[in-house]
Each structure stands twice: as C-alpha cells, then as structure tokens.
Coordinates of C-alpha atoms in Angstrom, one line a residue:
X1 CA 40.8 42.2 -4.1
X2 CA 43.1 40.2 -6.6
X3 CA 45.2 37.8 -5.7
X4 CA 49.0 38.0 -6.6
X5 CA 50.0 34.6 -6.1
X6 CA 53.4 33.2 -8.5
X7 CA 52.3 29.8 -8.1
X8 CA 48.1 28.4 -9.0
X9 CA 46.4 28.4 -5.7
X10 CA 45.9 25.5 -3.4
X11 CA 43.7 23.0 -4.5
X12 CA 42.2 21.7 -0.7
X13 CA 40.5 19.3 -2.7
X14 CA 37.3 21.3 -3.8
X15 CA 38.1 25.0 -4.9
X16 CA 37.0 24.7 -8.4
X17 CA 34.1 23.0 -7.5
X18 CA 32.7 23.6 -4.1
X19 CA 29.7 25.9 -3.7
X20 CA 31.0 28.8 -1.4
X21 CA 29.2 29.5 1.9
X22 CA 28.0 33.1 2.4
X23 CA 30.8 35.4 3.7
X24 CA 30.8 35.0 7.4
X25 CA 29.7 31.3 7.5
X26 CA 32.6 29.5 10.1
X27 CA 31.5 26.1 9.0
X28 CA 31.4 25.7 5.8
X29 CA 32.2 22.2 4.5
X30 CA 31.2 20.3 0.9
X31 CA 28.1 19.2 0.3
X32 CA 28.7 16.2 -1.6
X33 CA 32.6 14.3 -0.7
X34 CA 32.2 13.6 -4.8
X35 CA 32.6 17.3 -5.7
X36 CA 36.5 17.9 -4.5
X37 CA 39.3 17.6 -7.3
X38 CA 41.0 13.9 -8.0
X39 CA 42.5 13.1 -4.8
X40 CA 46.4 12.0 -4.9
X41 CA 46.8 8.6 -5.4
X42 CA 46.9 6.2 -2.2
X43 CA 50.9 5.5 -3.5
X44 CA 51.5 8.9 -2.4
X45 CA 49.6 9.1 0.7
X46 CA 51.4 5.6 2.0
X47 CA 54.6 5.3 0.0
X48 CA 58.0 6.4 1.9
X49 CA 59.3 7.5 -1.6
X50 CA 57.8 10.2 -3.6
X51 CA 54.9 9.3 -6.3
X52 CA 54.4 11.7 -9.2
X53 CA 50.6 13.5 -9.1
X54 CA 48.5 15.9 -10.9
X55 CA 47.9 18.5 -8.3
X56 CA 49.7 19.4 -4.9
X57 CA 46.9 20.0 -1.9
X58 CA 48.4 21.6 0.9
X59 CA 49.4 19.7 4.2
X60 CA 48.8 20.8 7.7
X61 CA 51.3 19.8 10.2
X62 CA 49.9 20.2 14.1
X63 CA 50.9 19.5 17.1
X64 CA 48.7 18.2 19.8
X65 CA 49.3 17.5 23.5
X66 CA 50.9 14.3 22.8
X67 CA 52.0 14.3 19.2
X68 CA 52.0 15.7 16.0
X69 CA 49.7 15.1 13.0
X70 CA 49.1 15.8 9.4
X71 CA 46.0 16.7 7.9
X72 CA 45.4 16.5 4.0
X73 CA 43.8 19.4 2.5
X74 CA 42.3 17.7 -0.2
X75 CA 41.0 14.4 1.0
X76 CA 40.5 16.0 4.7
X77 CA 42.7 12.5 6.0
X78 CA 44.7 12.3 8.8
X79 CA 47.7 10.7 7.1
X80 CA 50.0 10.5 9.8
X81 CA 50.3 10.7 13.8
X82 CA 53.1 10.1 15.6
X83 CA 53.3 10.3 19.2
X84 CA 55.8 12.1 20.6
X85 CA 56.2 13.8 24.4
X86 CA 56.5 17.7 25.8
X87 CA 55.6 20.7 24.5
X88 CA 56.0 20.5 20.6
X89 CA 57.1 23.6 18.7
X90 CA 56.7 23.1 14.9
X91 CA 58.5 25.7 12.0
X92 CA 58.6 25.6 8.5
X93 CA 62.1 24.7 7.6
X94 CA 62.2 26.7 4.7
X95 CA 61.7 24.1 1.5
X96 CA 57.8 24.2 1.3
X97 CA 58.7 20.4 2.5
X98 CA 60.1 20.0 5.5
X99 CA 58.9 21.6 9.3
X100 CA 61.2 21.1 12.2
X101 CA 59.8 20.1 15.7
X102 CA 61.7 21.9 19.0
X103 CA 62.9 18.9 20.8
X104 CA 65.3 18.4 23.8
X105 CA 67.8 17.1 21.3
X106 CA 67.2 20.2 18.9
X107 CA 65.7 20.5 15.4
X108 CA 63.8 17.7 14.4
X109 CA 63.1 17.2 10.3
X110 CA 59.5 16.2 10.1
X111 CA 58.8 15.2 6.2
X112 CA 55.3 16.5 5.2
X113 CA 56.3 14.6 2.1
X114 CA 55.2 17.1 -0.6
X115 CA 57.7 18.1 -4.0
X116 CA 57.3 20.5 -6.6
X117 CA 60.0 20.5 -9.1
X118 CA 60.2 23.0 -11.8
X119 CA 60.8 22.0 -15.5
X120 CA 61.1 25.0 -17.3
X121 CA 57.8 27.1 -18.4
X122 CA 56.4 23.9 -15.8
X123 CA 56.0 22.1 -12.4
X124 CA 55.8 18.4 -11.8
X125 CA 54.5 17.4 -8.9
X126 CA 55.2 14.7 -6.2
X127 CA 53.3 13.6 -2.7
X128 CA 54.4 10.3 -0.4
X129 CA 53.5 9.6 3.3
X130 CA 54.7 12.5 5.6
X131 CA 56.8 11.2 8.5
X132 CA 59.1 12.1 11.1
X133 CA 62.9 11.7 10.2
X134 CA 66.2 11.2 12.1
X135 CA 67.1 14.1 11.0
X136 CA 68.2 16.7 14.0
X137 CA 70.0 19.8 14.0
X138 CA 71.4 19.5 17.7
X139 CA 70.7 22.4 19.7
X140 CA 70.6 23.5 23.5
X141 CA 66.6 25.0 24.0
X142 CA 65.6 25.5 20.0
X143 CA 64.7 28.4 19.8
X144 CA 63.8 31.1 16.9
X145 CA 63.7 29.5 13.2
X146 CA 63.7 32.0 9.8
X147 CA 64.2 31.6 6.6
X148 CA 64.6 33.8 3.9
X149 CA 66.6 34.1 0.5
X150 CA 66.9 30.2 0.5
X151 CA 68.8 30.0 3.4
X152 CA 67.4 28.9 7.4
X153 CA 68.7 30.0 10.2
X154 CA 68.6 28.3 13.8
X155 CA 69.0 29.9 17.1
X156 CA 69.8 27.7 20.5
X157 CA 69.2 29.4 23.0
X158 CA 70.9 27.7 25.8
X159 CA 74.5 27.9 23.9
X160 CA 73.9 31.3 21.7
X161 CA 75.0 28.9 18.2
X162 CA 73.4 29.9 15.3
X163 CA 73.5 27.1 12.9
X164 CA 73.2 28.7 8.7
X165 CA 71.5 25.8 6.4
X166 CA 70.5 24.9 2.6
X167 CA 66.8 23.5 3.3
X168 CA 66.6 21.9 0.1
X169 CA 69.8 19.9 1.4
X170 CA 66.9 18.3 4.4
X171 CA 65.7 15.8 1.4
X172 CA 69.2 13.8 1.7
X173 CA 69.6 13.7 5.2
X174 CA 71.7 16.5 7.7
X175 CA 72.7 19.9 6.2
X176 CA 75.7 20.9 6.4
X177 CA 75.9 24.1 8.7
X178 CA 77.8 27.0 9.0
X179 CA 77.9 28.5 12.7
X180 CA 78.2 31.2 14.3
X181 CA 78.3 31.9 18.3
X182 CA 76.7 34.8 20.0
X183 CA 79.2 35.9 23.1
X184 CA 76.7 35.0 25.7
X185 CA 73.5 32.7 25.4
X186 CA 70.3 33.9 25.5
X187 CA 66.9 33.9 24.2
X188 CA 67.8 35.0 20.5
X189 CA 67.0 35.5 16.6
X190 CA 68.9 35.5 13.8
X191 CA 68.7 36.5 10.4
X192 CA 70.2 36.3 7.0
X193 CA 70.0 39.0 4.4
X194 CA 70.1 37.8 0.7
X195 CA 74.0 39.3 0.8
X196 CA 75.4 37.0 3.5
X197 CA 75.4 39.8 6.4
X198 CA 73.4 38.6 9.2
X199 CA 71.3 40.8 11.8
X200 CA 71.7 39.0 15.7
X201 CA 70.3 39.9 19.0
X202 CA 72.6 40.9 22.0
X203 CA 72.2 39.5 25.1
X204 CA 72.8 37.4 28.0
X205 CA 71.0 35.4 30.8
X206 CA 69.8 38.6 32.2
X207 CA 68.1 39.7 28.7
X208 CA 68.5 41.3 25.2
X209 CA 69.4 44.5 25.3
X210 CA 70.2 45.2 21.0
X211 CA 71.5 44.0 18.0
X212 CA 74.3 43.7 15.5
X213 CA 74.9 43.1 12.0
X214 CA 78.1 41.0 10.7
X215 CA 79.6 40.6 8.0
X216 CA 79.9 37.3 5.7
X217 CA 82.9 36.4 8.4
X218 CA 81.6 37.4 11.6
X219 CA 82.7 41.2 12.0
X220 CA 80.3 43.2 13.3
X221 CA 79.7 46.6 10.6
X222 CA 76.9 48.0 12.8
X223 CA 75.6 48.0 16.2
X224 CA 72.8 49.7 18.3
X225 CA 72.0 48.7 22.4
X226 CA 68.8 50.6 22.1
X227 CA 66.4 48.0 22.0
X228 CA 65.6 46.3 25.2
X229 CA 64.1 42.9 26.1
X230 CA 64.3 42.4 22.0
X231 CA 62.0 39.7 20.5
X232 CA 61.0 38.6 17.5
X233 CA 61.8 39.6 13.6
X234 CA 60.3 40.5 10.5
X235 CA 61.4 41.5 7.1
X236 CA 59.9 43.8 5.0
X237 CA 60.4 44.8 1.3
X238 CA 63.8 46.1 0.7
X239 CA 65.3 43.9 3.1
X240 CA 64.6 46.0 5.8
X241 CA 64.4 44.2 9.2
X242 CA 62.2 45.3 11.9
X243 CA 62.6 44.0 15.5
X244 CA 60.4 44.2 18.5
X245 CA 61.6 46.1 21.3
X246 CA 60.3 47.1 24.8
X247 CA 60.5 50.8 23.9
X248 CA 59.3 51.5 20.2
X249 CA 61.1 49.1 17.3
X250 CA 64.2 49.0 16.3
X251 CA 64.9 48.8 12.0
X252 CA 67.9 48.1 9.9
X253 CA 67.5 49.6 6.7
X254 CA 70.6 50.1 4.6
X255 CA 73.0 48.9 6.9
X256 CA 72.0 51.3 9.4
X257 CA 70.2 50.7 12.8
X258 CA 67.3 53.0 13.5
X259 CA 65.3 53.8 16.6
X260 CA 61.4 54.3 16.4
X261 CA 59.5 56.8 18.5
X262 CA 56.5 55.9 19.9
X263 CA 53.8 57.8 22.3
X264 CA 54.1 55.2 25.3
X265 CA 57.1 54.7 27.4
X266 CA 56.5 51.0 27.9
X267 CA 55.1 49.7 24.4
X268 CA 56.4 45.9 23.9
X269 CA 56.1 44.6 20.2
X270 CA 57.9 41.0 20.4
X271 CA 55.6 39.3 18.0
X272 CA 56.1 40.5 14.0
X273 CA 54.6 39.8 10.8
X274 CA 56.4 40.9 7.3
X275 CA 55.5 40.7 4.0
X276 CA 57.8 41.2 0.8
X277 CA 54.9 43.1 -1.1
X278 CA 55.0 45.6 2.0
X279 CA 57.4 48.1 3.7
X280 CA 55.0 47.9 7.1
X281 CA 55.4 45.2 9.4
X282 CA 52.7 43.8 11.3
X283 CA 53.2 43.5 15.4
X284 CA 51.5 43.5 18.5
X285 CA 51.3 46.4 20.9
X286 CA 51.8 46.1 24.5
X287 CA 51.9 49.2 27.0
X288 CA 51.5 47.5 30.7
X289 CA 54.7 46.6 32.0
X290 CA 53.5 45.5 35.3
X291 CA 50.2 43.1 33.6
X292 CA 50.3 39.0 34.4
X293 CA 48.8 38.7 31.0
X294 CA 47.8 41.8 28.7
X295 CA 45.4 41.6 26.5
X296 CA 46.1 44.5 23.9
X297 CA 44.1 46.0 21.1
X298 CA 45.5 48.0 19.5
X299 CA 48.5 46.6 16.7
X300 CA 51.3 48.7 15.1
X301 CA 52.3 49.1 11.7
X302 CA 55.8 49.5 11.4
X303 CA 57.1 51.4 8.3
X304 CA 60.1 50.7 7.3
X305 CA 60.2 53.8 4.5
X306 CA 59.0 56.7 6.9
X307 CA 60.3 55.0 10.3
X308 CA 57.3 55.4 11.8
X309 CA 54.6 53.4 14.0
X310 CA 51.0 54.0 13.2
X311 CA 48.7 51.7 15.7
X312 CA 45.4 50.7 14.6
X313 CA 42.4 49.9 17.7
X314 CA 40.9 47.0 16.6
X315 CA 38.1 47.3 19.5
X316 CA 38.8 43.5 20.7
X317 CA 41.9 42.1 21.8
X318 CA 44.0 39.3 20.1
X319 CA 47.0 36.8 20.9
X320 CA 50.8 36.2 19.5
X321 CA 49.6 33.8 17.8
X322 CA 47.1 36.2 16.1
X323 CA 49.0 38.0 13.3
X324 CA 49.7 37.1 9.6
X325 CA 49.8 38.4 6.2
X326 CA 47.7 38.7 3.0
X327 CA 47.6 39.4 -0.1
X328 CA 49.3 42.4 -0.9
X329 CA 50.7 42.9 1.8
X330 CA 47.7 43.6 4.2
X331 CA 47.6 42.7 7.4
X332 CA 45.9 39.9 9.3
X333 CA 44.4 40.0 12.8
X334 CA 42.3 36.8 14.1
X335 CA 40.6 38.8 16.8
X336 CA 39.0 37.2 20.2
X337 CA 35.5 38.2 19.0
X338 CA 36.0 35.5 16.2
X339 CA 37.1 36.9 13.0
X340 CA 39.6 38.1 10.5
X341 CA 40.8 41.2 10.2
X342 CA 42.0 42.3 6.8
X343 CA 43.6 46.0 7.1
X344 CA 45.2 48.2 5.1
X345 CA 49.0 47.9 5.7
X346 CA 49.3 51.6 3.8
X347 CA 46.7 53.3 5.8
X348 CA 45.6 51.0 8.9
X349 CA 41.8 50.9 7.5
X350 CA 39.7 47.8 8.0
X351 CA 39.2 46.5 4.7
X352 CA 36.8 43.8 5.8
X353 CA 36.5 40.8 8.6
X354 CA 35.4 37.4 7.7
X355 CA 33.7 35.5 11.0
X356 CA 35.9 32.2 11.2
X357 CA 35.4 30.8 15.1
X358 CA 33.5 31.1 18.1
X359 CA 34.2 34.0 20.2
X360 CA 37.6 32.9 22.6
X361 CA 39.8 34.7 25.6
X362 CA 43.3 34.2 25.3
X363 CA 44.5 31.9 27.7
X364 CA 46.7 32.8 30.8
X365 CA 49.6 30.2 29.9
X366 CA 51.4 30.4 27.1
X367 CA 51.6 26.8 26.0
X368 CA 48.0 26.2 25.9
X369 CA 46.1 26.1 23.0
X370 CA 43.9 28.9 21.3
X371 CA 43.1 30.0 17.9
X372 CA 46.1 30.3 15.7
X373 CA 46.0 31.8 12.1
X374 CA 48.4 30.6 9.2
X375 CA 48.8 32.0 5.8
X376 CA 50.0 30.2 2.7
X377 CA 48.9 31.3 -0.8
X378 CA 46.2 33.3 -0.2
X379 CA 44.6 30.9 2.1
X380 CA 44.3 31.9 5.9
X381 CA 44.0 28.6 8.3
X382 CA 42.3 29.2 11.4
X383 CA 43.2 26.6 13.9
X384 CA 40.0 26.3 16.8
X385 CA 40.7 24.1 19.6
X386 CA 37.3 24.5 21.5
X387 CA 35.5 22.8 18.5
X388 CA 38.7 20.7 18.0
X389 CA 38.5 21.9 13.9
X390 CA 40.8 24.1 11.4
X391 CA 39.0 26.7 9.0
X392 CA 40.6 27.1 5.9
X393 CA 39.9 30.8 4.7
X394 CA 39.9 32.2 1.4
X395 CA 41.0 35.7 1.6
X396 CA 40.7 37.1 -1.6
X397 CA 36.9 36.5 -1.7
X398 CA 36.4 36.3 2.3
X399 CA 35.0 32.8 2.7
X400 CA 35.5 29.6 4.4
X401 CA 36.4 27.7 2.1
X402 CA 35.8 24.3 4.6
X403 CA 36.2 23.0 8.0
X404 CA 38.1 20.0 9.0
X405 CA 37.3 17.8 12.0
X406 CA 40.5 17.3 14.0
X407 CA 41.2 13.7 16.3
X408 CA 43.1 16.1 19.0
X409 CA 42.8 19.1 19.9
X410 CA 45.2 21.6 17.9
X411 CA 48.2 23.7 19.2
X412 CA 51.0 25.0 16.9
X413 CA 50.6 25.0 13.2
X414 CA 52.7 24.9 9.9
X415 CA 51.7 24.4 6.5
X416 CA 53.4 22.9 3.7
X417 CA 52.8 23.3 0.1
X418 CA 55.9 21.6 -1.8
X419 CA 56.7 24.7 -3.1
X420 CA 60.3 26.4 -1.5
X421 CA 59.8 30.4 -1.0
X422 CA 61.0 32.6 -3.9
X423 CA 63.8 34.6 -2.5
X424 CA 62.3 37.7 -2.7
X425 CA 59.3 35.9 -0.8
X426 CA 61.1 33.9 2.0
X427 CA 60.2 36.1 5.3
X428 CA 59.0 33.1 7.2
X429 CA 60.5 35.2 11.0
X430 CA 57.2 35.8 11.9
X431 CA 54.5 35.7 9.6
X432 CA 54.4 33.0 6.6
X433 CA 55.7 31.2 8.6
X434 CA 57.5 32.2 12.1
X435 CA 54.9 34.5 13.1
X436 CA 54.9 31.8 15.7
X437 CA 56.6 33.7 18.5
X438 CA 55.2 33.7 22.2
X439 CA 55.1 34.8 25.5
X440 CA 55.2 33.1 28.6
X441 CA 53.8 33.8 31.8
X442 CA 54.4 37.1 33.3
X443 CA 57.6 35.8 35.6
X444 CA 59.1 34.6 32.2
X445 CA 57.8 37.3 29.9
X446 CA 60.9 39.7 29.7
X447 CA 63.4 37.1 29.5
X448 CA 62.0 33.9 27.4
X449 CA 59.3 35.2 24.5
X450 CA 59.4 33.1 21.9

C-alpha cells in the first residue's frame, strides 16, 4: 500500500540502507552500526541551542517509573534522562517539538529539541539536547490534551479551565492562553475546530453526562445530554468530532449533535482514534458494565458520513492504549496475541498483521505498563515493557524496521519529529497523538478515564 506522507519519511538512522527482516520478524535490528544514515552531529545532541543538520530522525520521549527519557531514532542513544517522581503522563504539545508531562503543578514543556523550518519549495533542519523546561501551563489534575488546526487545548480537571494555546509560541517560553471555564469540574475534553467554535464535555463530580459547542465567545449554539459517562475525542475528515459514550457515540457534524444506535445497551467507547484521510473513527468497544477489568474484542468504526457503528471481532483482545492510525486512514489494533492489525477503515477487513511483541495480558491497573502503539509518518512504534525494548514498524511494507534496547522499562509514549501538524492533519485527541486515553480501575472507571 502507498504511503501518503507530505513530508520524506523518518530517517531512524538506517531506512535507506538497512536490509529488511522478513515480515513478521519482532527483532529486527542492523547488521552492521556502519550501515545507518550520517548521524546528527554531537553539537546537536549536547548543545542547549539548536544546530543546523542534514536530516531530522525522530525522537521518542518515554516515561518510566521514575523519569522520563529520550531515545534517538537514528543513533539508537539515550540522549537525555531526567528523573522526575509520580505517575508521568506525556502529550505531544502540538509543534512536532515540544510534549508536555502531567505534573501536580500542571503542564510541563519537555523540549525534545527537534526544528524544521520551511524555506519555500524547502526544509532546513535543526536538532540540540532535548530537556525539560520551566515551562508549565498551571493546572488542577491535567488532564485531556488536543491539538488540531495549530491550536492546543488543555483541560484541568480539578477546576474545569480550559486553557487555548499557540504551540509554536512553547519555543520562547509560556503561551499566552485564552480560557475558558466549564460550570462544574470534572473529568473533561476539549476541542477546537479550525473556525474558533469549540466542542466541551458536560459534567460534574458525579460524571459527564454530554456536550456543547460554543461559539468564538463562549455562547453555547448547540447542546445534546445524550451521552453519558463521555470520554475521549476524535476528529475525522470534515471536522466531524466523534466522542465516546456509555451508550453508542455521540458526533458533531455540521454544527449538529447526533446520537449513534448501537445493538448493546451498555457499549462504552472512551478511547478514539481519527484520522484526517478518514470519515471512520477508530474506538474500543466495551459491553460489560458490571466487569473489574474487560477485556474486549471487538472495536467500532465510527462513521461520521452514514452515522453509523460497524464493529469488527478481532478474535484477541486489546488495551486503550492499543489503537492508532495508518496510512490512509486505516486503522491500527496492537492486539494481545502480539501483532498489528491493519484494517480497512471503509469496510472493517483485515488487511494484514505484522507480529511485533511477545504475546501480553493487559494489566489489571491502569498505570502499569503494557504494550503501547504510536504512529508518526508511516511508522508504528511499539513500545514492549516485558523485554524492556521499542519496535519501530514500517507499515507501508509491514516490517520492523529495528528494535531498540531501553535502560527502564517503558510506560507512556510520544514521538516527536520537528515537524508541526498540517492543519488539515492536526487530530492528535486520540490517535497521532492523544490516543493516549485510559481507564482506571473498575471503582474509578465511570468517573476518571483518561
């Protein structure tokens, strides 16, 4: 299948020249350290400023119990680790730079320290140490992060503020933020559309029982309260924003709130993946209320053009940290028997599975670690914490492309390339790049997703 990319692929250090494994292979890695591309200089791997290079690898930002570190793509080097304490939840911040860390304080700014700047028919390129920055958004309990159309929106969740922000603004220090407040706190979302309306949850303490969408100054223009214990976001093409409800998803399409049947009275979708090639979004599927942990297998495909949910059995279950996007749209399922799904977002056919990790059982808490699948540029990275290793994935061609050997074992996962979304392509809610949303244990689970 073609790839569609706007941008030349990532390098990781060795595409052009590393003999491919055979599809399937989970650990494939270069035979000889001399075949990967020039690697960036040791300026830009060390300096705080920005160094100009030839080529941009991608950076992998992880967190760990204890920390957070980088990983270079191309060189395979740990470039930095910095400890810090709790449960670390990372988010691209929306300019292909930056990724903000959930911290008591709020947002932290952590500098993954790659640029592209364009120059006409051109890009030039720029890499220097990645770091953590003094940089915080201040929020009560982080919470949801998307981005989209150049803009990133915050949610705290203990105060209901949504803070609106210019990512590209992160490189010079605190954004300025425009704010809005939700009547009552609670466990929310936001997000922007490229018009300056903005779709929010309603809520309180107790739960979410809908959503609204405001106008440029705050007036609501539409409203449904059909959509209860609401959770998680996705956009699809058009604009259209689905949202994952206890009862069937809710969509706004047009400026106008619509309710999804589905065949089961409980069927919870909190965890979404969009794609702007694609009317369907991705989620999970859920139908035991009354489960301490359920593990599900069967996804939905949303369509936001027919309003309709088609699921798809996948014949092994999967986690929220599970789903993603590929090229053209298709969907992604890392599936507890070890591989990657690629289906058909038009259809819900298989269109092929690439074996990536060892078999794995989603954990019963939340926090802990298990395999976690990112997606930037056509390259699917596979976090597996038993092995303590990241696959990167190519899924045009359906093989691993290399494994890296990790210091600690990895939990939540971001990936920069330098490169800020396109407007059209900056859905980061849950897939690119938000797909991050979870569940907590069953006490928590119908009040506290993330």
């Amino acid at each position: 299948m073609p790839t569609s990319s706007r941008r030349a692929r990532p390098a990781l250090g060795l595409l052009a020249t590393l003999a491919l494994a055979a599809c399937g292979s989970g650990d494939a890695t270069p035979a000889d350290d001399d075949a990967t591309t020039t690697p960036a200089t040791d300026a830009a791997t060390t300096s705080s400023e920005p160094v100009e290079v030839a080529t941009l690898d991608p950076r992998v930002v992880l967190s760990y119990d204890g920390g957070v570190m980088t990983l270079d793509t191309g060189s395979g080097e740990i470039l930095d680790d910095v400890e810090m304490e709790g449960f670390l939840r990372l988010n691209p911040a929306g300019d292909g730079r930056h990724v903000f860390i959930s911290t008591p304080e709020g947002f932290q700014a952590y500098d993954a320290g790659l640029v592209a700047e364009g120059h006409g028919d051109h890009d030039h390129y720029f890499a220097a140490a990645p770091s953590i920055t003094d940089t915080v958004m201040a929020a009560d309990t982080p919470g949801h992060v998307v981005t989209r159309a150049g803009r990133t929106v915050l949610f705290a969740d203990g105060t209901g503020e949504v803070q609106v922000i210019d990512p590209t603004e992160l490189a010079e220090g605190t954004p300025d933020a425009e704010t809005w407040t939700a009547p009552a706190a609670h466990h929310g979302v936001a997000v922007e559309l490229s018009d300056g309306t903005m779709v929010v949850s309603v809520g309180d303490e107790e739960g979410r029982t809908g959503a609204a969408l405001l106008d440029a100054d705050g007036n609501e223009i539409a409203g449904a309260d059909n959509c209860p214990g609401l959770h998680g976001e996705a956009t699809a093409a058009g604009e259209a924003v689905a949202l994952g409800c206890e009862d069937g998803p809710l969509v706004l399409k047009d400026g106008e709130f619509h309710k999804l049947s589905v065949e089961d009275e409980y069927a919870r979708s909190g965890n979404l993946a969009g794609s702007h090639d694609s009317a369907v979004v991705l989620g999970d599927y859920k139908v035991d209320r009354d489960a301490e942990l359920e593990r599900p297998e069967r996804v939905a495909l949303i369509d936001t053009e027919s309003l309709s949910v088609q699921l798809v059995d996948l014949g092994a279950s999967y986690s929220f940290r599970s789903l993603g996007r590929g090229l053209e749209g298709h969907a992604l399922v890392l599936t507890t028997d070890g591989s990657l799904r690629l289906i058909d977002d038009a259809n819900g056919e298989e269109l092929g599975r690439i074996d990536v990790v060892e078999p794995w059982e989603e954990p019963e808490v939340w926090q802990e670690p298990r395999p976690t699948l990112k997606v930037a540029d056509g390259v699917a990275y596979v976090t597996e914490p038993a092995s303590q290793q990241l696959h990167a994935v190519d899924i045009a061609s359906g093989q691993v492309l290399r494994t890296y050997d990790l210091p600690h074992v990895p939990n939540e996962v971001a990936v920069a390339t330098g490169f800020p979304p396109a407007a059209a392509e900056a859905d980061a809610g849950s897939e690119e790049e938000h797909a991050d949303d979870e569940e907590h244990a069953h006490e928590d689970e119908h009040e506290h997703d993330h």
